[in-house]
mmCIF file of C-alpha atoms in Angstrom:
data_model
loop_
_atom_site.group_PDB
_atom_site.id
_atom_site.type_symbol
_atom_site.label_atom_id
_atom_site.label_comp_id
_atom_site.label_asym_id
_atom_site.label_seq_id
_atom_site.Cartn_x
_atom_site.Cartn_y
_atom_site.Cartn_z
ATOM 1 C CA UNK A 321 10.815 -25.415 31.089
ATOM 2 C CA UNK A 322 9.989 -28.875 29.827
ATOM 3 C CA UNK A 323 10.190 -29.801 26.151
ATOM 4 C CA UNK A 324 6.409 -30.188 26.102
ATOM 5 C CA UNK A 325 5.951 -26.670 27.484
ATOM 6 C CA UNK A 326 8.441 -25.298 24.944
ATOM 7 C CA UNK A 327 6.555 -26.919 22.053
ATOM 8 C CA UNK A 328 3.289 -25.517 23.396
ATOM 9 C CA UNK A 329 4.865 -22.059 23.488
ATOM 10 C CA UNK A 330 6.214 -22.429 19.929
ATOM 11 C CA UNK A 331 2.760 -23.497 18.740
ATOM 12 C CA UNK A 332 1.107 -20.543 20.500
ATOM 13 C CA UNK A 333 3.618 -18.087 19.013
ATOM 14 C CA UNK A 334 3.125 -19.554 15.538
ATOM 15 C CA UNK A 335 -0.642 -19.126 15.866
ATOM 16 C CA UNK A 336 -0.127 -15.539 17.052
ATOM 17 C CA UNK A 337 2.030 -14.799 13.971
ATOM 18 C CA UNK A 338 -0.667 -16.221 11.697
ATOM 19 C CA UNK A 339 -3.339 -14.113 13.387
ATOM 20 C CA UNK A 340 -1.221 -10.954 13.045
ATOM 21 C CA UNK A 341 -0.523 -11.717 9.370
ATOM 22 C CA UNK A 342 -4.226 -12.226 8.663
ATOM 23 C CA UNK A 343 -5.045 -8.973 10.481
ATOM 24 C CA UNK A 344 -2.499 -7.020 8.425
ATOM 25 C CA UNK A 345 -3.786 -8.452 5.129
ATOM 26 C CA UNK A 346 -7.299 -7.551 6.240
ATOM 27 C CA UNK A 347 -6.162 -3.955 6.921
ATOM 28 C CA UNK A 348 -4.513 -3.772 3.494
ATOM 29 C CA UNK A 349 -7.692 -4.994 1.799
ATOM 30 C CA UNK A 350 -9.773 -2.517 3.807
ATOM 31 C CA UNK A 351 -7.573 0.365 2.663
ATOM 32 C CA UNK A 352 -7.719 -0.795 -0.955
ATOM 33 C CA UNK A 353 -11.509 -0.955 -0.755
ATOM 34 C CA UNK A 354 -12.028 2.535 0.668
ATOM 35 C CA UNK A 355 -11.595 4.473 -2.563
ATOM 36 C CA UNK A 356 -11.263 3.898 -6.294
ATOM 37 C CA UNK A 357 -7.654 5.175 -6.062
ATOM 38 C CA UNK A 358 -5.395 4.284 -3.131
ATOM 39 C CA UNK A 359 -1.763 5.322 -2.767
ATOM 40 C CA UNK A 360 0.458 3.610 -0.213
ATOM 41 C CA UNK A 361 3.184 6.174 0.245
ATOM 42 C CA UNK A 362 5.905 7.536 2.490
ATOM 43 C CA UNK A 363 4.311 10.463 4.281
ATOM 44 C CA UNK A 364 1.055 12.174 3.364
ATOM 45 C CA UNK A 365 -0.087 13.901 0.171
ATOM 46 C CA UNK A 366 0.484 17.315 1.739
ATOM 47 C CA UNK A 367 3.782 16.293 3.375
ATOM 48 C CA UNK A 368 5.385 13.476 1.356
ATOM 49 C CA UNK A 369 8.543 12.096 2.929
ATOM 50 C CA UNK A 370 10.256 10.964 -0.250
ATOM 51 C CA UNK A 371 10.611 12.339 -3.744
ATOM 52 C CA UNK A 372 8.962 9.346 -5.415
ATOM 53 C CA UNK A 373 5.860 9.678 -3.251
ATOM 54 C CA UNK A 374 5.752 13.423 -3.981
ATOM 55 C CA UNK A 375 5.932 12.762 -7.727
ATOM 56 C CA UNK A 376 3.158 10.148 -7.568
ATOM 57 C CA UNK A 377 0.913 12.541 -5.631
ATOM 58 C CA UNK A 378 1.563 15.303 -8.150
ATOM 59 C CA UNK A 379 0.748 12.984 -11.068
ATOM 60 C CA UNK A 380 -2.493 11.899 -9.382
ATOM 61 C CA UNK A 381 -3.532 15.466 -8.620
ATOM 62 C CA UNK A 382 -2.706 16.706 -12.110
ATOM 63 C CA UNK A 383 -4.734 13.796 -13.498
ATOM 64 C CA UNK A 384 -7.765 14.975 -11.530
ATOM 65 C CA UNK A 385 -7.661 12.543 -8.587
ATOM 66 C CA UNK A 386 -7.736 15.075 -5.776
ATOM 67 C CA UNK A 387 -9.631 12.845 -3.343
ATOM 68 C CA UNK A 388 -7.634 9.601 -3.515
ATOM 69 C CA UNK A 389 -7.068 7.633 -0.322
ATOM 70 C CA UNK A 390 -3.462 7.861 0.887
ATOM 71 C CA UNK A 391 -1.883 5.527 3.428
ATOM 72 C CA UNK A 392 1.277 6.654 5.209
ATOM 73 C CA UNK A 393 3.289 3.443 5.489
ATOM 74 C CA UNK A 394 5.490 4.971 8.187
ATOM 75 C CA UNK A 395 2.511 4.960 10.574
ATOM 76 C CA UNK A 396 2.063 1.172 10.356
ATOM 77 C CA UNK A 397 5.330 -0.820 10.175
ATOM 78 C CA UNK A 398 3.484 -4.166 10.054
ATOM 79 C CA UNK A 399 1.465 -2.991 7.065
ATOM 80 C CA UNK A 400 4.589 -1.640 5.353
ATOM 81 C CA UNK A 401 6.329 -5.011 5.683
ATOM 82 C CA UNK A 402 3.299 -7.066 4.664
ATOM 83 C CA UNK A 403 2.341 -4.904 1.686
ATOM 84 C CA UNK A 404 5.482 -5.866 -0.240
ATOM 85 C CA UNK A 405 4.508 -9.538 0.057
ATOM 86 C CA UNK A 406 0.826 -8.847 -0.620
ATOM 87 C CA UNK A 407 1.544 -6.880 -3.797
ATOM 88 C CA UNK A 408 4.758 -8.627 -4.817
ATOM 89 C CA UNK A 409 6.062 -5.101 -5.438
ATOM 90 C CA UNK A 410 9.292 -4.147 -3.646
ATOM 91 C CA UNK A 411 9.105 -0.350 -3.508
ATOM 92 C CA UNK A 412 6.930 2.573 -2.466
ATOM 93 C CA UNK A 413 4.783 4.331 -3.421
ATOM 94 C CA UNK A 414 2.269 1.761 -4.665
ATOM 95 C CA UNK A 415 -0.867 2.872 -6.494
ATOM 96 C CA UNK A 416 -4.024 0.755 -6.555
ATOM 97 C CA UNK A 417 -6.964 1.613 -8.783
ATOM 98 C CA UNK A 418 -10.242 -0.286 -8.387
ATOM 99 C CA UNK A 419 -8.451 -2.752 -6.111
ATOM 100 C CA UNK A 420 -5.711 -3.608 -8.607
ATOM 101 C CA UNK A 421 -2.042 -2.708 -8.285
ATOM 102 C CA UNK A 422 -1.052 -0.245 -10.995
ATOM 103 C CA UNK A 423 2.576 0.049 -9.922
ATOM 104 C CA UNK A 424 5.112 2.373 -8.416
ATOM 105 C CA UNK A 425 6.343 5.849 -9.197
ATOM 106 C CA UNK A 426 7.921 5.054 -12.577
ATOM 107 C CA UNK A 427 4.780 3.400 -13.915
ATOM 108 C CA UNK A 428 2.528 6.133 -12.527
ATOM 109 C CA UNK A 429 4.690 8.819 -14.149
ATOM 110 C CA UNK A 430 4.815 6.983 -17.493
ATOM 111 C CA UNK A 431 1.036 6.620 -17.436
ATOM 112 C CA UNK A 432 0.648 10.283 -16.491
ATOM 113 C CA UNK A 433 2.846 11.432 -19.374
ATOM 114 C CA UNK A 434 0.959 9.269 -21.893
ATOM 115 C CA UNK A 435 -2.487 10.284 -20.596
ATOM 116 C CA UNK A 436 -3.293 6.720 -19.534
ATOM 117 C CA UNK A 437 -3.410 7.632 -15.844
ATOM 118 C CA UNK A 438 -6.114 10.256 -16.316
ATOM 119 C CA UNK A 439 -8.140 7.834 -18.439
ATOM 120 C CA UNK A 440 -7.768 5.011 -15.873
ATOM 121 C CA UNK A 441 -8.720 7.289 -12.975
ATOM 122 C CA UNK A 442 -11.711 8.725 -14.847
ATOM 123 C CA UNK A 443 -12.994 5.252 -15.761
ATOM 124 C CA UNK A 444 -12.576 4.159 -12.140
ATOM 125 C CA UNK A 445 -14.547 7.142 -10.848
ATOM 126 C CA UNK A 446 -11.514 8.520 -9.038
ATOM 127 C CA UNK A 447 -11.545 12.014 -10.494
ATOM 128 C CA UNK A 448 -13.441 15.011 -9.164
#
């Protein structure tokens, strides 16, 4: 393969990476826009696959948010990898309310204990 052909291939692969990255960010934004409360988590609300995700789900449910949108990050590895960069938050679960990152399990639990989570969810229209 000539050097010119190699550079053309590198350029094509770089463009492909950019397109994939834009697609993943678009999917993240679509998820965030589907509901007033969105939880990116390991597993599902009924079958969480880590203790932190289970605790976040319980805090949401006990705060009245029984219909939040949950995204199982194990089902979309590209999304899982890109979400950390998008949010600048290194761990899961990640809770978004009205399109804004609230935080992970520790923050959600602190807000639950203080009553702030219920207030935030109610104001966002995320409670039943």
